[in-house]
mmCIF file of C-alpha atoms in Angstrom:
data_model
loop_
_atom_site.group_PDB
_atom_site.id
_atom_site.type_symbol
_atom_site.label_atom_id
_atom_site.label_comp_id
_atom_site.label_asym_id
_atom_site.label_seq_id
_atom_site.Cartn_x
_atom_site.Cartn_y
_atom_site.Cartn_z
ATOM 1 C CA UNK A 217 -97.147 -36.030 -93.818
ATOM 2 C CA UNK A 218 -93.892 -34.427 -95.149
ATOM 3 C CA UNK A 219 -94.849 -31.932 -92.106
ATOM 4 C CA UNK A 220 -94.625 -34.683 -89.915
ATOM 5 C CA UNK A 221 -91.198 -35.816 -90.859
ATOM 6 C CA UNK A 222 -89.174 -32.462 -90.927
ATOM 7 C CA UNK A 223 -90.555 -32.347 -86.952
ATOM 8 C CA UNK A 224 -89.501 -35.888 -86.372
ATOM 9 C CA UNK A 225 -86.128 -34.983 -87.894
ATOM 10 C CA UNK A 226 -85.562 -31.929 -85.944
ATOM 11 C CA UNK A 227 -86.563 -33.645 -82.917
ATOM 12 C CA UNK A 228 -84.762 -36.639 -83.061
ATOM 13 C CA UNK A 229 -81.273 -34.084 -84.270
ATOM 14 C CA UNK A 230 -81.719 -31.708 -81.237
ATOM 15 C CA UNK A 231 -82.636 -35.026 -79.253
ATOM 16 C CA UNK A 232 -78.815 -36.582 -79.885
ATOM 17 C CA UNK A 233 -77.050 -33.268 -80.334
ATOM 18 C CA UNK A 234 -78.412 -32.798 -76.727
ATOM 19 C CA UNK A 235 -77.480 -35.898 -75.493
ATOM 20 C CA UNK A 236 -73.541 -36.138 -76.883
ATOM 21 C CA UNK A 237 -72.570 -32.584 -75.416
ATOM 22 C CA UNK A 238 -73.951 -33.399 -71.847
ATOM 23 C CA UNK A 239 -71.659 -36.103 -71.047
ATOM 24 C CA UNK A 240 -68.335 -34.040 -72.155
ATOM 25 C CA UNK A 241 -69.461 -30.993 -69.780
ATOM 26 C CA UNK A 242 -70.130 -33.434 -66.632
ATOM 27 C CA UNK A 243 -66.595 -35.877 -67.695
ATOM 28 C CA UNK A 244 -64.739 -31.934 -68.224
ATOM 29 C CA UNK A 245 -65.905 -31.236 -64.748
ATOM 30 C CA UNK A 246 -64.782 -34.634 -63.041
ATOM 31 C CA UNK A 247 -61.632 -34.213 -64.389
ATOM 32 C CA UNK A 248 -60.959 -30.629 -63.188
ATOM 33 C CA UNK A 249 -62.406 -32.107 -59.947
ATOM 34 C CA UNK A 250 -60.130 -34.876 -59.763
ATOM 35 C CA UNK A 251 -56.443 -32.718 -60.871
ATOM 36 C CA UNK A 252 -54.937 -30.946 -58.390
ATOM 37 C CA UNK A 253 -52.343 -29.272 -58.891
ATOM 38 C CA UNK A 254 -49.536 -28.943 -55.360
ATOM 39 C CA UNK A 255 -47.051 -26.689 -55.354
ATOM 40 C CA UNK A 256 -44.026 -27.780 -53.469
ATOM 41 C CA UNK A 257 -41.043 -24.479 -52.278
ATOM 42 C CA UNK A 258 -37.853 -24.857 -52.123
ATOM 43 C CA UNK A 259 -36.972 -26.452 -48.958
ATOM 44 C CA UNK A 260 -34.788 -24.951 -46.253
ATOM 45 C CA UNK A 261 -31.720 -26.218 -45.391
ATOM 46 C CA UNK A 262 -30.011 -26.404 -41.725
ATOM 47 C CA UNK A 263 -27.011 -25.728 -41.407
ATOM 48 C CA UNK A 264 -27.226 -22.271 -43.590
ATOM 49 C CA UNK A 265 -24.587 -23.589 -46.104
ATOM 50 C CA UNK A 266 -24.745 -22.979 -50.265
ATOM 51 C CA UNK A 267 -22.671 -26.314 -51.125
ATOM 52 C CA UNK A 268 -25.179 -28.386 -49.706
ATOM 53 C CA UNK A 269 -28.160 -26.501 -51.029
ATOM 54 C CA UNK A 270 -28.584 -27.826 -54.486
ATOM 55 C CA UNK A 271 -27.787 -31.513 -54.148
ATOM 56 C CA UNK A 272 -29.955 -31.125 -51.506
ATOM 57 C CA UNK A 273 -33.202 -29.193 -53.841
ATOM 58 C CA UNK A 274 -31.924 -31.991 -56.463
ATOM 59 C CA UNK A 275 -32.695 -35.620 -53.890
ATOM 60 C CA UNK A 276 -35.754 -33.746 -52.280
ATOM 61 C CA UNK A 277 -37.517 -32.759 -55.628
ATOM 62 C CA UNK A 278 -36.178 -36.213 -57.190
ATOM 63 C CA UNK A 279 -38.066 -37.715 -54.249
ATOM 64 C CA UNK A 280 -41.396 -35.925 -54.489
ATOM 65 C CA UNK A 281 -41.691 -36.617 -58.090
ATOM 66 C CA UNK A 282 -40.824 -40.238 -57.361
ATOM 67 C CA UNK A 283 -43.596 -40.279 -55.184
ATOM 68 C CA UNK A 284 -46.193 -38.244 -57.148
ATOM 69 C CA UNK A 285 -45.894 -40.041 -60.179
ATOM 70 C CA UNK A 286 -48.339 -42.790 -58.529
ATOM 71 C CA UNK A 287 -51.169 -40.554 -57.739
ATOM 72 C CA UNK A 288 -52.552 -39.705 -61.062
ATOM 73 C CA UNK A 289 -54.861 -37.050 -59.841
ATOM 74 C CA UNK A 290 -52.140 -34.496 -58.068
ATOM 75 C CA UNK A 291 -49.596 -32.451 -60.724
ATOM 76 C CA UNK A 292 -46.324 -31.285 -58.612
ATOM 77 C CA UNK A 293 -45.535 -27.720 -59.379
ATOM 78 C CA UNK A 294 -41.992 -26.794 -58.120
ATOM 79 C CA UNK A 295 -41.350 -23.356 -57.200
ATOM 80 C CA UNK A 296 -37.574 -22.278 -56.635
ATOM 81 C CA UNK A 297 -38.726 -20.006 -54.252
ATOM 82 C CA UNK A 298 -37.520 -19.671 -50.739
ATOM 83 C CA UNK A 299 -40.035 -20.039 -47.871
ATOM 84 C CA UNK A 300 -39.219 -19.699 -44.502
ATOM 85 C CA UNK A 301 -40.371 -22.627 -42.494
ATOM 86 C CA UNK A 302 -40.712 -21.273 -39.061
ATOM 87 C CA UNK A 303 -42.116 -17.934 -40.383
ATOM 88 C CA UNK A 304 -44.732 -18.926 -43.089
ATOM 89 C CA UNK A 305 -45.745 -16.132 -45.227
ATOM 90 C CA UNK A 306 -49.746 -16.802 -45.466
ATOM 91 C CA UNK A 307 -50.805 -14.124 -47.775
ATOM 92 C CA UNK A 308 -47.284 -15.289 -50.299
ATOM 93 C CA UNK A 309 -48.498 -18.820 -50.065
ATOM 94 C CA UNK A 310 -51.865 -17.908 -51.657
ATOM 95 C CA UNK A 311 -50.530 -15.316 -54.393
ATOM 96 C CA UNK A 312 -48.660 -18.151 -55.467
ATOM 97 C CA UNK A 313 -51.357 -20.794 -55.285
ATOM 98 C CA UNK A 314 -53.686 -18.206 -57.110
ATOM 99 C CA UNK A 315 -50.932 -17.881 -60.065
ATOM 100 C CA UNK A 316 -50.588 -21.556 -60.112
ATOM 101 C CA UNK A 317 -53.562 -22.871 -60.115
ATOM 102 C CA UNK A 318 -52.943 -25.082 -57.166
ATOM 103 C CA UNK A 319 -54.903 -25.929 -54.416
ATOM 104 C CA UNK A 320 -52.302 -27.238 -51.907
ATOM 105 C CA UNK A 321 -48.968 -25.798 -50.894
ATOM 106 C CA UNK A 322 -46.216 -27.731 -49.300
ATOM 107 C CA UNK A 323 -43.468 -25.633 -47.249
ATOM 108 C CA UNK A 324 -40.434 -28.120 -46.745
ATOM 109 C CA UNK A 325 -37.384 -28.076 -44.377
ATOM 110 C CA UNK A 326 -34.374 -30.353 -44.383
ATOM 111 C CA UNK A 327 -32.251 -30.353 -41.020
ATOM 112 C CA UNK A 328 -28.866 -32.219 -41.032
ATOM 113 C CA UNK A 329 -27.273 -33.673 -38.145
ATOM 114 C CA UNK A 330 -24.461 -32.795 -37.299
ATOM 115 C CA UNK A 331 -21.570 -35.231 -36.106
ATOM 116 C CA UNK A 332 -18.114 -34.389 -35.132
ATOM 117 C CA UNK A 333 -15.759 -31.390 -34.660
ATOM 118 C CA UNK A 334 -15.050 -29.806 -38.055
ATOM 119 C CA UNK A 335 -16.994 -27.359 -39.558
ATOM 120 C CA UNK A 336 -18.380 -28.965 -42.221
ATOM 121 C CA UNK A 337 -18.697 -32.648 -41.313
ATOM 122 C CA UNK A 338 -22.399 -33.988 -41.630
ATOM 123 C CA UNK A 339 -23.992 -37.345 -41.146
ATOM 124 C CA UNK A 340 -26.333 -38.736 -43.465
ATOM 125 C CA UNK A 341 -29.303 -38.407 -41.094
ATOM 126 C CA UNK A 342 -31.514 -36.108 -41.775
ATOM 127 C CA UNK A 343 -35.004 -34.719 -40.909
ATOM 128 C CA UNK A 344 -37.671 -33.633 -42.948
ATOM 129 C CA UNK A 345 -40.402 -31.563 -42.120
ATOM 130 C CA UNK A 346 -43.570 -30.326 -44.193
ATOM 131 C CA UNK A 347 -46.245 -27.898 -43.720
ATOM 132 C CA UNK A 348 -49.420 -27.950 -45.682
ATOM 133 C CA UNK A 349 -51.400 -25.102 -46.457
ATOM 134 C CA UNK A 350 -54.738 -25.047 -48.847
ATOM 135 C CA UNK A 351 -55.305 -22.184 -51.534
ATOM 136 C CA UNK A 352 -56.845 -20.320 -49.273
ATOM 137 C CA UNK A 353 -53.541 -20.029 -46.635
ATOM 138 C CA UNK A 354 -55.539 -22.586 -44.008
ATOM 139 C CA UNK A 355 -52.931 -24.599 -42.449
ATOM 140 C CA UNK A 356 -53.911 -27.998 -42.727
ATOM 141 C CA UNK A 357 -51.090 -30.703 -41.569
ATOM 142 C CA UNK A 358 -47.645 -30.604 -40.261
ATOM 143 C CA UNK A 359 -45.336 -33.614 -40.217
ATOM 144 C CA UNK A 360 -41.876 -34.057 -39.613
ATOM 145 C CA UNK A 361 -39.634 -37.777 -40.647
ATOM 146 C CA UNK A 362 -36.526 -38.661 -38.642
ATOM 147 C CA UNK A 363 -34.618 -40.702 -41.244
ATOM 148 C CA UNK A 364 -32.561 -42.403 -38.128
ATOM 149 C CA UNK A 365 -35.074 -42.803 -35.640
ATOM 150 C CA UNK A 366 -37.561 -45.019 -38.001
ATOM 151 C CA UNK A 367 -34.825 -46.319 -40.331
ATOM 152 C CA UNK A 368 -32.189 -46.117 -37.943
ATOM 153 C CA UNK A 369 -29.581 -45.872 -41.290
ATOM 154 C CA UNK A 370 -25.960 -45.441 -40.385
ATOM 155 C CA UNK A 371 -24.886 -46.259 -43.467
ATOM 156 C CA UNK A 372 -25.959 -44.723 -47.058
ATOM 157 C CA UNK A 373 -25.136 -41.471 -48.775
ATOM 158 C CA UNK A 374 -27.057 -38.600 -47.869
ATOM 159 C CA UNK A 375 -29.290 -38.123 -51.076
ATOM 160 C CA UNK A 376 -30.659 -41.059 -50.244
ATOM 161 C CA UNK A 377 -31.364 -40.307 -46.662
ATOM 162 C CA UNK A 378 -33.350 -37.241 -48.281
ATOM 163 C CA UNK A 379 -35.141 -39.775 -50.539
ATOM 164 C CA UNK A 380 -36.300 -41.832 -47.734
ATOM 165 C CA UNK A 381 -37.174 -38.941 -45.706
ATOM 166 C CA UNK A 382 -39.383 -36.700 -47.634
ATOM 167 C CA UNK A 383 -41.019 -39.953 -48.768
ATOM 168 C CA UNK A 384 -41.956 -40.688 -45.706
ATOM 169 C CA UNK A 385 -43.011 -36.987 -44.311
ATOM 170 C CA UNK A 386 -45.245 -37.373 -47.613
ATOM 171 C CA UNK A 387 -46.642 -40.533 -46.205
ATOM 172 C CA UNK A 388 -47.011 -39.302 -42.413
ATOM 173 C CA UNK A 389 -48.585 -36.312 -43.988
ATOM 174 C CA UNK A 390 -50.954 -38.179 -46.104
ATOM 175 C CA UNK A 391 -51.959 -39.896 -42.750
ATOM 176 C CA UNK A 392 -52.363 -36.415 -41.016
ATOM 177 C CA UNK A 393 -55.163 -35.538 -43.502
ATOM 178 C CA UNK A 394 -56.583 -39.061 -43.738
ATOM 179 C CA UNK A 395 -57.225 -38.415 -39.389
ATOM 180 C CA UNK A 396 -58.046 -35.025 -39.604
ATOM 181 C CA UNK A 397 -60.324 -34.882 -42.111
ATOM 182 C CA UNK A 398 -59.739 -31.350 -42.538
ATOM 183 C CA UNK A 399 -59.463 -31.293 -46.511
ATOM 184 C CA UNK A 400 -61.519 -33.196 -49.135
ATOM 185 C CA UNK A 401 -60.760 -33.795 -52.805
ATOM 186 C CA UNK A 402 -64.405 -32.654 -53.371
ATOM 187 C CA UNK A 403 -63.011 -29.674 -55.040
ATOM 188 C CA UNK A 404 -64.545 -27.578 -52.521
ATOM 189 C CA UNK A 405 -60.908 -25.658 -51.937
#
């Protein structure tokens, strides 16, 4: 009898013991499922001019955290690293997504328009443009956001123009993937 109840006891203990750690390994590996982590690069700026280069990394970066903060499953990593847009660096874009732990990469540019005769005189329009590239250096999406042609603002300091704009390249790229189908959160990147 006593027999008995030592094997009932060590059953019914490796029974729950078994039980309570199974559902922490499969919830740890939804959760590394579900967080991403993106890495956004500095963006380049046309015209090539240092006075506007900050304020500009400042609005941009202001904007993509502004707009990241709602998805609760993406972590923006900011790298103050230059990237050339038209020349993308494939094998730099995965060293750094490899050291980061992310498993998307976004390579901005921000064009100003140019109005008038001086040197230096800008309008507040801008365009953004974003390429997306997966851990693995596969391109994935490229989208560009006209802040004058959709909003058609005249008005408005240019920070904001560079609020509006990279929020909406982030939406038209969102879209891109959404169509193409070419990326999955499945974790399989």
């Amino acid at each position: 009898m006593m027999n008995h109840l030592y094997l009932f006891a060590l059953g019914t203990f490796l029974f729950f013991t078994g039980c309570q750690s199974l559902p922490a390994q499969n919830i740890t590996a939804a959760k590394n499922l579900k967080n991403q982590n993106i890495i956004h690069f500095n963006p380049e700026v046309f015209p090539d001019i240092d006075e506007i280069k900050e304020p500009t990394y400042t609005a941009f970066y202001a904007a993509v955290s502004e707009k990241t903060q709602y998805f609760r499953n993406y972590n923006m990593l900011r790298v103050d690293s230059y990237m050339p847009y038209d020349a993308v660096d494939v094998d730099a874009v995965v060293e750094y997504c490899k050291n980061n732990n992310a498993q998307l990469a976004v390579i901005p540019k921000v064009k100003y328009f140019k109005v008038g005769v001086g040197k230096y005189v800008f309008s507040n329009q801008v365009i953004i443009s974003m390429k997306l590239y997966d851990s693995l250096g596969n391109f994935l999406a490229e989208t560009n956001y006209d802040t004058y042609r959709k909003n058609a603002r005249i008005l408005g300091s240019a920070e904001n123009s560079i609020k509006i704009g990279a929020t909406g390249a982030m939406t038209n790229l969102g879209k891109n993937l959404r169509k193409s189908k070419t990326y999955s959160i499945s974790g399989a990147n």
